[in-house]
Amino acid sequence: TVRNWKYNQIMSDIFKLLCQDITQEKKFGICDDIPNHRAYVDLNNGSKWMTVVQNNSMLPVTFTALDNCIELRGTDGKMESRCEGIITYGNTIIFIEIKERTGDSKTWAKDADKQLRATISSIKSKINLDSFETKRAAITNRLQSRSKEKHTVRMKKFLEDTGYLLSVDNRIKIE
């Protein structure tokens, strides 16, 4: 069927080695500093890290870049909006949108929220994600201090609308 063909095509793209980095490091970064290039995992240069990932249990973690790596097209054939990527480990999936902006968090967080929602919706329409028991999404911005209180309403609404637990921070914890 068409759906199976699309599923196989998307799965093939998503699991392209060129779009994935795998690590068990206790602490690593995700960088998105090269224009028109995919986001990637970095183990050595902390000053480049746009997102810090804390993996205290040293679990095997896969980062799959979406933006500038995986083509997600709508039924009209046009490229769909994508977040930077997805972290998967065990039965957990985390969609990640990286921002590097100062100023009013309402603006950049709103943009990131919209990007995450679009990506989750697009992926869910093509791939069954039910095997992931823990579904999370993360908006990260290394130029902003941790501000969970500012985003409590956004986080609650995101969970209600998508079923994904949203965090707004400059770190992601692998638990």
PDB file of C-alpha atoms in Angstrom:
ATOM      1  CA  THR A   1       0.000   0.000   0.000  1.00  0.00           C
ATOM      2  CA  VAL A   2       0.969   3.623  -0.310  1.00  0.00           C
ATOM      3  CA  ARG A   3       1.194   4.030   3.467  1.00  0.00           C
ATOM      4  CA  ASN A   4       3.606   1.092   3.768  1.00  0.00           C
ATOM      5  CA  TRP A   5       5.735   2.478   0.946  1.00  0.00           C
ATOM      6  CA  LYS A   6       5.841   5.897   2.635  1.00  0.00           C
ATOM      7  CA  TYR A   7       6.620   4.272   5.974  1.00  0.00           C
ATOM      8  CA  ASN A   8       9.504   2.279   4.482  1.00  0.00           C
ATOM      9  CA  GLN A   9      10.827   5.328   2.649  1.00  0.00           C
ATOM     10  CA  ILE A  10      10.709   7.499   5.772  1.00  0.00           C
ATOM     11  CA  MET A  11      12.211   4.792   7.993  1.00  0.00           C
ATOM     12  CA  SER A  12      14.979   4.339   5.460  1.00  0.00           C
ATOM     13  CA  ASP A  13      15.682   8.074   5.515  1.00  0.00           C
ATOM     14  CA  ILE A  14      15.427   8.423   9.277  1.00  0.00           C
ATOM     15  CA  PHE A  15      17.899   5.666   9.904  1.00  0.00           C
ATOM     16  CA  LYS A  16      20.449   6.877   7.357  1.00  0.00           C
ATOM     17  CA  LEU A  17      23.855   6.699   8.947  1.00  0.00           C
ATOM     18  CA  LEU A  18      24.667  10.135   7.558  1.00  0.00           C
ATOM     19  CA  CYS A  19      21.957  11.618   9.770  1.00  0.00           C
ATOM     20  CA  GLN A  20      22.844   9.836  12.987  1.00  0.00           C
ATOM     21  CA  ASP A  21      25.340  10.079  15.804  1.00  0.00           C
ATOM     22  CA  ILE A  22      25.461   7.459  18.560  1.00  0.00           C
ATOM     23  CA  THR A  23      27.172   7.928  21.923  1.00  0.00           C
ATOM     24  CA  GLN A  24      27.239   6.621  25.480  1.00  0.00           C
ATOM     25  CA  GLU A  25      29.189   9.583  26.854  1.00  0.00           C
ATOM     26  CA  LYS A  26      28.161  10.907  30.254  1.00  0.00           C
ATOM     27  CA  LYS A  27      27.983  14.463  28.904  1.00  0.00           C
ATOM     28  CA  PHE A  28      27.914  15.678  25.313  1.00  0.00           C
ATOM     29  CA  GLY A  29      26.656  18.525  23.226  1.00  0.00           C
ATOM     30  CA  ILE A  30      24.473  19.002  20.204  1.00  0.00           C
ATOM     31  CA  CYS A  31      25.738  21.634  17.795  1.00  0.00           C
ATOM     32  CA  ASP A  32      23.979  23.385  14.934  1.00  0.00           C
ATOM     33  CA  ASP A  33      26.638  25.916  13.999  1.00  0.00           C
ATOM     34  CA  ILE A  34      27.289  25.217  10.308  1.00  0.00           C
ATOM     35  CA  PRO A  35      24.839  26.937   7.909  1.00  0.00           C
ATOM     36  CA  ASN A  36      22.852  24.520   5.720  1.00  0.00           C
ATOM     37  CA  HIS A  37      24.360  21.536   7.546  1.00  0.00           C
ATOM     38  CA  ARG A  38      22.689  19.094   9.904  1.00  0.00           C
ATOM     39  CA  ALA A  39      22.943  19.335  13.681  1.00  0.00           C
ATOM     40  CA  TYR A  40      25.459  16.896  15.170  1.00  0.00           C
ATOM     41  CA  VAL A  41      26.818  15.474  18.415  1.00  0.00           C
ATOM     42  CA  ASP A  42      30.104  16.899  19.701  1.00  0.00           C
ATOM     43  CA  LEU A  43      32.102  15.329  22.513  1.00  0.00           C
ATOM     44  CA  ASN A  44      35.050  17.701  22.842  1.00  0.00           C
ATOM     45  CA  ASN A  45      34.332  21.384  22.271  1.00  0.00           C
ATOM     46  CA  GLY A  46      31.928  22.535  24.992  1.00  0.00           C
ATOM     47  CA  SER A  47      32.038  26.141  23.777  1.00  0.00           C
ATOM     48  CA  LYS A  48      30.202  25.046  20.597  1.00  0.00           C
ATOM     49  CA  TRP A  49      27.473  23.094  22.373  1.00  0.00           C
ATOM     50  CA  MET A  50      24.068  24.649  21.776  1.00  0.00           C
ATOM     51  CA  THR A  51      22.403  21.930  23.848  1.00  0.00           C
ATOM     52  CA  VAL A  52      24.064  20.048  26.691  1.00  0.00           C
ATOM     53  CA  VAL A  53      22.954  16.445  27.165  1.00  0.00           C
ATOM     54  CA  GLN A  54      23.535  14.880  30.570  1.00  0.00           C
ATOM     55  CA  ASN A  55      23.639  11.070  30.344  1.00  0.00           C
ATOM     56  CA  ASN A  56      24.687  10.037  33.861  1.00  0.00           C
ATOM     57  CA  SER A  57      23.746   6.376  33.302  1.00  0.00           C
ATOM     58  CA  MET A  58      25.848   6.351  30.128  1.00  0.00           C
ATOM     59  CA  LEU A  59      23.028   4.774  28.116  1.00  0.00           C
ATOM     60  CA  PRO A  60      23.470   4.315  24.363  1.00  0.00           C
ATOM     61  CA  VAL A  61      21.843   7.416  22.856  1.00  0.00           C
ATOM     62  CA  THR A  62      21.088   8.023  19.174  1.00  0.00           C
ATOM     63  CA  PHE A  63      20.746  11.551  17.830  1.00  0.00           C
ATOM     64  CA  THR A  64      19.021  11.647  14.444  1.00  0.00           C
ATOM     65  CA  ALA A  65      19.270  14.981  12.644  1.00  0.00           C
ATOM     66  CA  LEU A  66      16.113  16.014  10.814  1.00  0.00           C
ATOM     67  CA  ASP A  67      16.668  19.590   9.632  1.00  0.00           C
ATOM     68  CA  ASN A  68      19.080  19.693   6.671  1.00  0.00           C
ATOM     69  CA  CYS A  69      19.232  15.889   6.602  1.00  0.00           C
ATOM     70  CA  ILE A  70      15.839  14.151   6.377  1.00  0.00           C
ATOM     71  CA  GLU A  71      13.286  15.139   3.775  1.00  0.00           C
ATOM     72  CA  LEU A  72       9.798  15.352   5.217  1.00  0.00           C
ATOM     73  CA  ARG A  73       7.298  16.207   2.511  1.00  0.00           C
ATOM     74  CA  GLY A  74       3.610  16.828   2.879  1.00  0.00           C
ATOM     75  CA  THR A  75       0.910  15.350   0.664  1.00  0.00           C
ATOM     76  CA  ASP A  76       1.383  18.383  -1.599  1.00  0.00           C
ATOM     77  CA  GLY A  77       5.033  17.456  -2.145  1.00  0.00           C
ATOM     78  CA  LYS A  78       6.336  20.536  -0.355  1.00  0.00           C
ATOM     79  CA  MET A  79       9.045  20.280   2.290  1.00  0.00           C
ATOM     80  CA  GLU A  80       7.570  20.315   5.784  1.00  0.00           C
ATOM     81  CA  SER A  81       8.913  22.203   8.759  1.00  0.00           C
ATOM     82  CA  ARG A  82      11.398  20.221  10.881  1.00  0.00           C
ATOM     83  CA  CYS A  83      13.038  20.619  14.250  1.00  0.00           C
ATOM     84  CA  GLU A  84      16.796  20.003  14.592  1.00  0.00           C
ATOM     85  CA  GLY A  85      16.454  16.362  15.469  1.00  0.00           C
ATOM     86  CA  ILE A  86      15.407  13.499  17.683  1.00  0.00           C
ATOM     87  CA  ILE A  87      17.158  11.731  20.534  1.00  0.00           C
ATOM     88  CA  THR A  88      16.156   8.116  21.092  1.00  0.00           C
ATOM     89  CA  TYR A  89      17.228   5.649  23.755  1.00  0.00           C
ATOM     90  CA  GLY A  90      15.468   2.656  25.264  1.00  0.00           C
ATOM     91  CA  ASN A  91      11.756   3.355  24.945  1.00  0.00           C
ATOM     92  CA  THR A  92      12.173   7.163  24.946  1.00  0.00           C
ATOM     93  CA  ILE A  93      11.964   9.686  22.118  1.00  0.00           C
ATOM     94  CA  ILE A  94      12.825  13.384  22.483  1.00  0.00           C
ATOM     95  CA  PHE A  95      12.187  15.913  19.716  1.00  0.00           C
ATOM     96  CA  ILE A  96      14.657  18.822  19.973  1.00  0.00           C
ATOM     97  CA  GLU A  97      14.407  22.397  18.725  1.00  0.00           C
ATOM     98  CA  ILE A  98      17.478  24.544  19.297  1.00  0.00           C
ATOM     99  CA  LYS A  99      17.271  28.320  19.494  1.00  0.00           C
ATOM    100  CA  GLU A 100      20.106  30.727  20.070  1.00  0.00           C
ATOM    101  CA  ARG A 101      18.370  33.986  20.779  1.00  0.00           C
ATOM    102  CA  THR A 102      18.405  36.630  23.443  1.00  0.00           C
ATOM    103  CA  GLY A 103      15.507  38.852  24.335  1.00  0.00           C
ATOM    104  CA  ASP A 104      11.882  38.069  25.027  1.00  0.00           C
ATOM    105  CA  SER A 105      11.475  34.343  25.580  1.00  0.00           C
ATOM    106  CA  LYS A 106       7.846  34.518  24.489  1.00  0.00           C
ATOM    107  CA  THR A 107       8.947  35.067  20.883  1.00  0.00           C
ATOM    108  CA  TRP A 108      11.667  32.445  20.481  1.00  0.00           C
ATOM    109  CA  ALA A 109       9.844  29.887  22.631  1.00  0.00           C
ATOM    110  CA  LYS A 110       6.657  30.376  20.593  1.00  0.00           C
ATOM    111  CA  ASP A 111       8.603  29.812  17.359  1.00  0.00           C
ATOM    112  CA  ALA A 112      10.267  26.700  18.791  1.00  0.00           C
ATOM    113  CA  ASP A 113       6.945  25.358  20.106  1.00  0.00           C
ATOM    114  CA  LYS A 114       5.423  25.742  16.636  1.00  0.00           C
ATOM    115  CA  GLN A 115       8.411  23.985  15.015  1.00  0.00           C
ATOM    116  CA  LEU A 116       8.199  21.048  17.445  1.00  0.00           C
ATOM    117  CA  ARG A 117       4.450  20.663  16.968  1.00  0.00           C
ATOM    118  CA  ALA A 118       4.833  20.653  13.175  1.00  0.00           C
ATOM    119  CA  THR A 119       7.620  18.062  13.275  1.00  0.00           C
ATOM    120  CA  ILE A 120       5.828  15.768  15.726  1.00  0.00           C
ATOM    121  CA  SER A 121       2.650  15.941  13.653  1.00  0.00           C
ATOM    122  CA  SER A 122       4.530  15.242  10.425  1.00  0.00           C
ATOM    123  CA  ILE A 123       6.477  12.281  11.825  1.00  0.00           C
ATOM    124  CA  LYS A 124       3.371  10.842  13.532  1.00  0.00           C
ATOM    125  CA  SER A 125       1.474  10.970  10.219  1.00  0.00           C
ATOM    126  CA  LYS A 126       4.188   8.842   8.612  1.00  0.00           C
ATOM    127  CA  ILE A 127       5.495   6.593  11.385  1.00  0.00           C
ATOM    128  CA  ASN A 128       3.821   4.840  14.304  1.00  0.00           C
ATOM    129  CA  LEU A 129       5.583   6.072  17.456  1.00  0.00           C
ATOM    130  CA  ASP A 130       3.508   3.984  19.885  1.00  0.00           C
ATOM    131  CA  SER A 131       6.509   1.820  20.786  1.00  0.00           C
ATOM    132  CA  PHE A 132       7.996   4.798  22.622  1.00  0.00           C
ATOM    133  CA  GLU A 133       6.545   4.782  26.132  1.00  0.00           C
ATOM    134  CA  THR A 134       8.181   8.083  27.087  1.00  0.00           C
ATOM    135  CA  LYS A 135       7.553  10.952  24.688  1.00  0.00           C
ATOM    136  CA  ARG A 136       9.327  14.239  25.294  1.00  0.00           C
ATOM    137  CA  ALA A 137      10.125  17.438  23.469  1.00  0.00           C
ATOM    138  CA  ALA A 138      12.778  20.004  24.316  1.00  0.00           C
ATOM    139  CA  ILE A 139      13.282  23.638  23.469  1.00  0.00           C
ATOM    140  CA  THR A 140      16.874  24.587  24.223  1.00  0.00           C
ATOM    141  CA  ASN A 141      18.539  27.981  24.171  1.00  0.00           C
ATOM    142  CA  ARG A 142      22.039  28.369  25.558  1.00  0.00           C
ATOM    143  CA  LEU A 143      21.690  32.154  25.624  1.00  0.00           C
ATOM    144  CA  GLN A 144      18.863  32.005  28.129  1.00  0.00           C
ATOM    145  CA  SER A 145      19.102  30.971  31.743  1.00  0.00           C
ATOM    146  CA  ARG A 146      16.862  28.209  32.951  1.00  0.00           C
ATOM    147  CA  SER A 147      13.386  29.616  33.102  1.00  0.00           C
ATOM    148  CA  LYS A 148      10.947  26.809  33.773  1.00  0.00           C
ATOM    149  CA  GLU A 149       8.609  29.148  35.651  1.00  0.00           C
ATOM    150  CA  LYS A 150       8.199  31.378  32.586  1.00  0.00           C
ATOM    151  CA  HIS A 151       7.049  28.468  30.472  1.00  0.00           C
ATOM    152  CA  THR A 152       4.800  26.482  32.829  1.00  0.00           C
ATOM    153  CA  VAL A 153       1.617  27.338  30.920  1.00  0.00           C
ATOM    154  CA  ARG A 154       3.272  26.533  27.565  1.00  0.00           C
ATOM    155  CA  MET A 155       4.556  23.206  28.902  1.00  0.00           C
ATOM    156  CA  LYS A 156       1.136  22.213  30.243  1.00  0.00           C
ATOM    157  CA  LYS A 157      -0.624  23.142  26.987  1.00  0.00           C
ATOM    158  CA  PHE A 158       1.991  21.295  24.917  1.00  0.00           C
ATOM    159  CA  LEU A 159       1.431  18.109  26.924  1.00  0.00           C
ATOM    160  CA  GLU A 160      -2.361  18.420  26.621  1.00  0.00           C
ATOM    161  CA  ASP A 161      -2.197  19.047  22.860  1.00  0.00           C
ATOM    162  CA  THR A 162       0.519  16.601  21.808  1.00  0.00           C
ATOM    163  CA  GLY A 163       0.962  14.020  24.576  1.00  0.00           C
ATOM    164  CA  TYR A 164       4.656  15.020  24.768  1.00  0.00           C
ATOM    165  CA  LEU A 165       6.246  16.369  27.933  1.00  0.00           C
ATOM    166  CA  LEU A 166       7.948  19.671  27.026  1.00  0.00           C
ATOM    167  CA  SER A 167      11.020  21.125  28.699  1.00  0.00           C
ATOM    168  CA  VAL A 168      12.428  24.596  28.101  1.00  0.00           C
ATOM    169  CA  ASP A 169      16.030  24.637  29.256  1.00  0.00           C
ATOM    170  CA  ASN A 170      19.582  24.640  27.962  1.00  0.00           C
ATOM    171  CA  ARG A 171      20.064  21.008  29.073  1.00  0.00           C
ATOM    172  CA  ILE A 172      18.478  17.656  28.357  1.00  0.00           C
ATOM    173  CA  LYS A 173      18.698  14.899  30.949  1.00  0.00           C
ATOM    174  CA  ILE A 174      18.734  11.296  29.817  1.00  0.00           C
ATOM    175  CA  GLU A 175      16.772   9.389  32.473  1.00  0.00           C
TER     176      GLU A 175
END
